[in-house]
Amino acid sequence: MNNIRIDLFSDTITKPTQKMREFMCVAEVGDEQQREDPTVNMLVDMVCELLDKEDAIFVPSGTMCNQISFRVYCRPGDEIIMDHTAHTRHYEAGGPAALSGATMYTIEGRRGIFTGSQVEAAIRPAENHFPRSRVVLIEQTSNMGGGSIWPLETIEEVCSLANKHGLARHMDGARLLNAVVATRISAEAYAANFDSLWIDFSKGLGAPVGAVLAGSKDFIKEAWRWKQQFGGAMRQAGIIAAGAVYALKHHVERLAEDHENAQILAQGLAEIDGITVEPVETNLVFFDVAGLGITGSAFNESLIPHGIRFSIIGEFVVRGVTHLDVSRAQIEEALDCIRKMVEKIAAPNPGKV
Ligand SMILES: *Cc1c(COP(=O)(O)O)cnc(C)c1O
């Protein structure tokens, strides 16, 4: 993988910039478990302010933020309602079942987004046969929904129905700030609808490690207990929290560049016969290569020798993610390379591969 120069695999592959590293190097540190790390405390305060929540905790990963939250809300046999594409359902190693004894009820949303009436239909009657509906989970932006943005009105509708039925409202905000930059709706306005939510620093924000989970004082008090139990309480964590502080100061507005690059990539791909591109709202570009007569992995494999990499989502579905380590010129270069590759496929034996 070392020869990959244009890595569209994910925004998780971003590396700390020189300036971020320098900022991390000189961070003041203390014992995080005692809440004595000044840099972690600074980060937590910044996120509380950004999301207008009472308290927050610094955690090693977004996955742990989700799992801690479910552990706070659920007792064994409880149910978490989410879209069928949710990260929690597919990519967290069965965490809700293993760690909280919770089951998952999945809704067939559109591009990862479901409606108030779908939630109402999903909430179980209070009767002994049924699992107890306990939490509604919303992913902003929806990863497997194609980087789609939950409209604020839909969030309000879903969350007020959840609240009416006594369910907790939790946001997986791994890419919330992408939605904020794309819509110019504040993080606070989105967050106002949720009892708990978190943002990830190791995605497009470009920090090496970390996420912050926010909520009420009571929620965070409980969350600390599970952070400790899950092994997420740290010591001189300021050294990594500093990357997140730096990212909040310098890497939020620049997400707009990633969104522009995603549009350029999408337009370029859409102009190629045989490639169908899904609508692009943020930094994720999903496209189908079935029309080229090759699979997604064959598509990807043919680009790897040129130092270009995508990720494979389905047999024919490929995902490209733009981020701070891919420039506009590199997007153009990747498109050139794909056009040449497609010509080669088409030339020797038209209609057949
Ligand atoms: C990446 C991601 C997570 C998990 O975050 P990690 O920091 O990798 O554990 C959760 N939800 C979504 C939508 C993600 O994209």
Coordinates of C-alpha atoms and ligand atoms in Angstrom, one line a residue:
M1 CA 0.0 0.0 0.0
N2 CA 3.0 2.3 0.4
N3 CA 3.0 3.2 -3.3
I4 CA -0.6 4.7 -3.1
R5 CA -0.3 8.4 -3.8
I6 CA -3.9 9.3 -4.4
D7 CA -5.7 7.5 -1.6
L8 CA -9.5 7.9 -1.9
F9 CA -10.1 4.8 0.3
S10 CA -11.4 6.8 3.2
D11 CA -11.0 10.1 5.1
T12 CA -9.6 8.0 8.0
I13 CA -6.3 7.7 6.2
T14 CA -5.4 11.4 6.7
K15 CA -2.1 11.9 8.5
P16 CA -1.4 14.8 11.0
T17 CA 0.2 17.7 9.2
Q18 CA 3.6 19.1 10.3
K19 CA 1.9 22.0 12.1
M20 CA -0.5 19.7 13.9
R21 CA 2.4 17.5 15.0
E22 CA 4.2 20.5 16.3
F23 CA 1.1 21.6 18.2
M24 CA 0.8 18.1 19.7
C25 CA 4.5 18.0 20.7
V26 CA 4.2 20.9 23.1
A27 CA 0.7 20.1 24.5
E28 CA 0.3 20.4 28.2
V29 CA -0.7 17.1 29.7
G30 CA -2.0 15.6 33.0
D31 CA -3.9 12.5 34.2
E32 CA -7.0 12.3 32.0
Q33 CA -8.7 9.8 34.4
Q34 CA -8.5 12.4 37.1
R35 CA -9.8 15.1 34.7
E36 CA -6.4 16.8 35.2
D37 CA -5.3 16.9 31.6
P38 CA -5.4 20.6 30.6
T39 CA -5.5 19.9 26.8
V40 CA -8.2 17.3 27.1
N41 CA -10.2 19.7 29.3
M42 CA -9.7 22.4 26.7
L43 CA -10.9 20.1 23.9
V44 CA -13.9 19.0 25.9
D45 CA -14.8 22.7 26.6
M46 CA -14.5 23.5 22.9
V47 CA -16.8 20.7 22.0
C48 CA -19.4 21.6 24.7
E49 CA -19.4 25.1 23.3
L50 CA -19.6 24.0 19.7
L51 CA -22.5 21.6 20.4
D52 CA -24.1 23.6 23.3
K53 CA -24.0 20.7 25.7
E54 CA -23.3 20.7 29.4
D55 CA -20.5 18.2 29.5
A56 CA -18.4 15.8 27.3
I57 CA -15.7 13.2 27.4
F58 CA -12.7 12.5 25.2
V59 CA -12.7 8.9 24.0
P60 CA -10.3 6.9 21.8
S61 CA -12.8 6.2 19.0
G62 CA -16.2 7.0 17.6
T63 CA -17.1 3.3 18.0
M64 CA -16.5 3.6 21.7
C65 CA -18.7 6.8 21.8
N66 CA -21.6 4.8 20.3
Q67 CA -21.0 1.8 22.6
I68 CA -20.7 3.8 25.7
S69 CA -24.0 5.7 24.9
F70 CA -25.9 2.4 24.2
R71 CA -24.5 1.1 27.5
V72 CA -25.9 4.1 29.3
Y73 CA -29.3 3.9 27.8
C74 CA -30.0 0.2 27.4
R75 CA -30.6 -2.8 29.6
P76 CA -30.4 -6.3 28.1
G77 CA -33.3 -6.9 25.8
D78 CA -33.7 -3.3 24.9
E79 CA -33.8 -2.2 21.3
I80 CA -32.0 0.5 19.4
I81 CA -33.7 1.9 16.2
M82 CA -31.5 2.8 13.3
D83 CA -31.2 2.8 9.5
H84 CA -30.3 -0.5 7.9
T85 CA -27.1 1.0 6.6
A86 CA -25.9 2.2 10.1
H87 CA -22.3 2.0 11.0
T88 CA -23.3 0.6 14.4
R89 CA -25.1 -2.3 12.7
H90 CA -22.4 -3.4 10.3
Y91 CA -19.0 -2.1 11.5
E92 CA -18.9 -2.2 15.3
A93 CA -18.4 -6.0 15.7
G94 CA -21.8 -6.6 17.2
G95 CA -21.1 -4.2 20.1
P96 CA -24.7 -3.4 21.1
A97 CA -25.4 -7.2 21.6
A98 CA -22.0 -7.9 23.2
L99 CA -21.7 -4.9 25.5
S100 CA -25.2 -3.8 26.3
G101 CA -27.4 -6.8 25.5
A102 CA -29.3 -4.6 23.1
T103 CA -30.9 -5.6 19.8
M104 CA -31.1 -3.5 16.7
Y105 CA -34.2 -2.7 14.8
T106 CA -33.4 -1.5 11.3
I107 CA -35.4 0.8 9.1
E108 CA -35.2 0.9 5.4
G109 CA -34.5 4.6 4.9
R110 CA -33.5 6.3 1.7
R111 CA -29.8 7.1 1.5
G112 CA -29.5 6.4 5.2
I113 CA -32.3 8.8 6.2
F114 CA -35.7 7.7 7.5
T115 CA -38.9 9.6 8.4
G116 CA -41.0 10.3 11.4
S117 CA -43.7 7.9 10.4
Q118 CA -41.1 5.1 9.9
V119 CA -39.9 5.7 13.4
E120 CA -43.4 5.7 14.8
A121 CA -44.0 2.3 13.0
A122 CA -40.8 1.0 14.5
I123 CA -41.4 1.9 18.1
R124 CA -42.8 -1.1 20.0
P125 CA -46.0 -1.0 22.1
A126 CA -45.3 -1.3 25.8
E127 CA -46.2 -4.9 26.1
N128 CA -44.3 -7.9 27.6
H129 CA -43.7 -9.7 24.3
F130 CA -41.7 -7.0 22.7
P131 CA -38.2 -5.7 23.2
R132 CA -38.3 -2.2 24.8
S133 CA -37.6 0.5 22.3
R134 CA -35.0 2.6 24.0
V135 CA -32.9 4.7 21.6
V136 CA -33.2 6.2 18.1
L137 CA -29.8 6.5 16.4
I138 CA -29.2 9.0 13.5
E139 CA -26.0 9.1 11.5
Q140 CA -25.0 12.6 10.3
T141 CA -23.8 12.4 7.6
S142 CA -24.9 8.9 6.6
N143 CA -21.8 7.0 5.6
M144 CA -23.3 4.1 3.7
G145 CA -26.2 6.4 2.6
G146 CA -23.6 8.1 0.4
G147 CA -22.5 11.0 2.7
S148 CA -26.1 12.2 2.6
I149 CA -27.2 14.9 5.0
W150 CA -30.1 14.6 7.3
P151 CA -32.3 17.7 6.7
L152 CA -32.9 19.6 10.0
E153 CA -36.7 19.3 9.7
T154 CA -36.4 15.5 9.4
I155 CA -34.2 15.3 12.4
E156 CA -36.7 17.5 14.3
E157 CA -39.6 15.3 13.3
V158 CA -37.9 12.0 14.1
C159 CA -36.4 13.2 17.4
S160 CA -39.6 14.8 18.7
L161 CA -41.5 11.6 18.0
A162 CA -38.8 9.6 19.7
N163 CA -39.0 11.9 22.7
K164 CA -42.8 11.7 22.8
H165 CA -42.4 7.9 23.2
G166 CA -39.7 8.2 25.9
L167 CA -36.8 7.1 23.7
A168 CA -33.3 8.6 23.9
R169 CA -32.0 10.4 20.9
H170 CA -28.4 9.7 19.9
M171 CA -26.4 11.1 17.0
D172 CA -23.5 9.4 15.5
G173 CA -21.8 12.6 14.3
A174 CA -18.7 11.0 12.8
R175 CA -19.0 13.5 10.0
L176 CA -21.4 16.1 11.5
L177 CA -19.0 18.9 10.7
N178 CA -19.2 18.0 7.0
A179 CA -22.9 18.5 7.2
V180 CA -22.4 21.8 9.0
V181 CA -19.9 23.1 6.4
A182 CA -22.1 21.9 3.5
T183 CA -25.4 23.4 4.8
R184 CA -24.2 26.3 7.0
I185 CA -26.6 25.1 9.6
S186 CA -24.8 25.3 13.0
A187 CA -23.6 22.2 14.8
E188 CA -25.6 23.5 17.8
A189 CA -28.8 23.5 15.8
Y190 CA -28.4 19.9 14.8
A191 CA -27.2 18.9 18.3
A192 CA -30.2 20.6 20.0
N193 CA -32.4 17.6 19.0
F194 CA -30.2 15.0 20.7
D195 CA -29.6 13.7 24.3
S196 CA -26.1 12.6 23.2
L197 CA -23.9 13.0 20.2
W198 CA -20.3 12.8 19.3
I199 CA -17.9 14.0 16.6
D200 CA -14.9 12.2 15.3
F201 CA -11.4 13.8 14.9
S202 CA -9.8 10.9 13.0
K203 CA -11.9 11.3 9.8
G204 CA -11.8 14.4 7.6
L205 CA -10.7 16.6 10.5
G206 CA -7.3 15.0 10.1
A207 CA -6.3 14.3 13.7
P208 CA -4.7 10.9 14.3
V209 CA -6.9 9.7 17.2
G210 CA -10.0 10.5 19.1
A211 CA -13.7 11.5 19.4
V212 CA -15.7 13.5 21.8
L213 CA -19.0 12.4 23.2
A214 CA -21.3 15.2 24.6
G215 CA -24.6 15.4 26.5
S216 CA -26.1 16.5 29.8
K217 CA -24.1 16.4 33.0
D218 CA -26.0 13.3 34.1
F219 CA -25.5 11.5 30.9
I220 CA -21.7 12.2 30.9
K221 CA -21.5 11.1 34.6
E222 CA -22.9 7.7 33.6
A223 CA -20.8 7.6 30.4
W224 CA -17.6 8.1 32.4
R225 CA -18.3 4.8 34.3
W226 CA -18.5 2.8 31.0
K227 CA -15.6 4.6 29.5
Q228 CA -13.6 3.4 32.5
Q229 CA -15.0 -0.2 32.2
F230 CA -14.5 -0.4 28.4
G231 CA -10.8 0.7 28.9
G232 CA -11.3 4.1 27.4
A233 CA -10.1 6.2 30.3
M234 CA -6.6 7.4 29.5
R235 CA -3.6 9.1 31.2
Q236 CA -1.6 11.9 29.5
A237 CA -4.1 12.0 26.6
G238 CA -3.5 15.7 26.0
I239 CA -0.8 14.7 23.5
I240 CA -3.5 13.2 21.2
A241 CA -6.3 15.6 22.3
A242 CA -4.0 18.4 21.0
G243 CA -4.5 17.0 17.5
A244 CA -8.2 17.4 17.9
V245 CA -7.9 20.9 19.3
Y246 CA -5.7 21.9 16.3
A247 CA -8.2 20.3 13.9
L248 CA -11.1 22.2 15.4
K249 CA -9.2 25.5 15.0
H250 CA -7.8 24.9 11.5
H251 CA -9.5 22.0 9.7
V252 CA -13.2 22.6 9.9
E253 CA -13.7 25.3 7.2
R254 CA -11.4 23.5 4.8
L255 CA -13.9 20.6 4.6
A256 CA -15.5 22.8 1.9
E257 CA -12.5 22.0 -0.3
D258 CA -13.1 18.3 0.2
H259 CA -16.7 18.8 -0.9
E260 CA -15.7 20.7 -4.0
N261 CA -13.2 18.0 -4.9
A262 CA -15.9 15.3 -4.4
Q263 CA -18.1 17.2 -6.9
I264 CA -15.3 17.4 -9.4
L265 CA -14.6 13.7 -9.0
A266 CA -18.4 12.9 -9.3
Q267 CA -18.8 15.0 -12.4
G268 CA -15.7 13.5 -14.1
L269 CA -16.9 9.9 -13.3
A270 CA -20.4 10.7 -14.5
E271 CA -19.0 11.7 -17.9
I272 CA -17.5 8.2 -18.4
D273 CA -19.8 5.8 -20.2
G274 CA -20.6 2.8 -18.0
I275 CA -20.2 4.6 -14.7
T276 CA -23.3 5.7 -12.7
V277 CA -22.7 8.2 -9.9
E278 CA -25.0 8.7 -6.9
P279 CA -25.8 12.2 -5.8
V280 CA -22.9 13.8 -3.9
E281 CA -23.7 16.0 -0.9
T282 CA -20.4 16.0 1.1
N283 CA -17.1 14.2 0.7
L284 CA -18.3 10.7 -0.2
V285 CA -18.7 9.7 -3.8
F286 CA -20.5 6.4 -4.4
F287 CA -20.5 5.0 -8.0
D288 CA -21.5 1.9 -9.8
V289 CA -19.1 0.4 -12.4
A290 CA -21.3 -2.5 -13.7
G291 CA -21.8 -0.7 -17.0
L292 CA -18.0 -1.1 -17.6
G293 CA -18.4 -4.8 -17.5
I294 CA -16.1 -5.2 -14.5
T295 CA -16.5 -5.6 -10.8
G296 CA -15.7 -2.9 -8.3
S297 CA -12.6 -4.8 -7.1
A298 CA -11.3 -5.2 -10.7
F299 CA -11.8 -1.4 -11.2
N300 CA -9.8 -0.7 -8.0
E301 CA -7.1 -3.3 -8.8
S302 CA -6.5 -1.7 -12.2
L303 CA -5.8 1.6 -10.5
I304 CA -3.5 0.5 -7.7
P305 CA -0.4 0.1 -10.0
H306 CA -0.9 3.8 -10.8
G307 CA -0.9 4.7 -7.1
I308 CA -4.7 5.3 -6.8
R309 CA -7.0 3.5 -4.5
F310 CA -10.8 3.5 -3.8
S311 CA -12.8 1.3 -1.5
I312 CA -15.2 -1.4 -2.5
I313 CA -18.7 -1.3 -1.2
G314 CA -20.6 -3.9 -3.2
E315 CA -19.9 -6.2 -6.1
F316 CA -20.1 -3.2 -8.5
V317 CA -20.2 -0.3 -6.1
V318 CA -17.1 1.7 -5.4
R319 CA -16.6 4.6 -2.9
G320 CA -14.2 7.5 -3.3
V321 CA -13.6 9.8 -0.3
T322 CA -12.0 13.2 -0.5
H323 CA -10.0 14.6 2.4
L324 CA -7.1 16.9 3.3
D325 CA -4.4 14.6 1.8
V326 CA -5.9 14.7 -1.7
S327 CA -5.6 17.8 -3.8
R328 CA -7.7 19.0 -6.6
A329 CA -4.8 18.3 -9.0
Q330 CA -4.7 14.7 -7.8
I331 CA -8.4 14.3 -8.4
E332 CA -7.9 15.4 -12.0
E333 CA -5.0 13.0 -12.2
A334 CA -7.1 10.1 -10.9
L335 CA -9.8 11.0 -13.4
D336 CA -7.3 11.0 -16.3
C337 CA -6.1 7.6 -15.2
I338 CA -9.6 6.2 -14.9
R339 CA -10.5 7.5 -18.4
K340 CA -7.4 5.8 -19.9
M341 CA -8.1 2.6 -18.1
V342 CA -11.7 2.6 -19.4
E343 CA -10.5 3.2 -23.0
K344 CA -8.2 0.2 -22.7
I345 CA -11.1 -2.0 -21.5
A346 CA -13.3 -0.8 -24.3
A347 CA -10.7 -0.9 -27.1
P348 CA -9.4 -4.5 -27.7
N349 CA -12.6 -6.4 -27.4
P350 CA -15.6 -4.1 -27.5
G351 CA -18.6 -5.2 -25.4
K352 CA -16.7 -8.0 -23.7
V353 CA -14.2 -8.1 -20.9
Ligands
LIG1 C1 -15.9 5.9 11.2 C2 -17.3 5.9 11.7 C3 -17.6 5.5 13.0 C4 -16.5 4.9 13.9 O1 -15.6 5.8 14.2 P1 -14.1 5.3 14.7 O2 -13.5 6.5 15.2 O3 -13.5 4.7 13.4 O4 -14.3 4.2 15.7 C5 -18.9 5.5 13.4 N1 -19.9 5.9 12.6 C6 -19.6 6.4 11.3 C7 -20.7 6.9 10.5 C8 -18.3 6.4 10.8 O5 -18.1 6.8 9.6

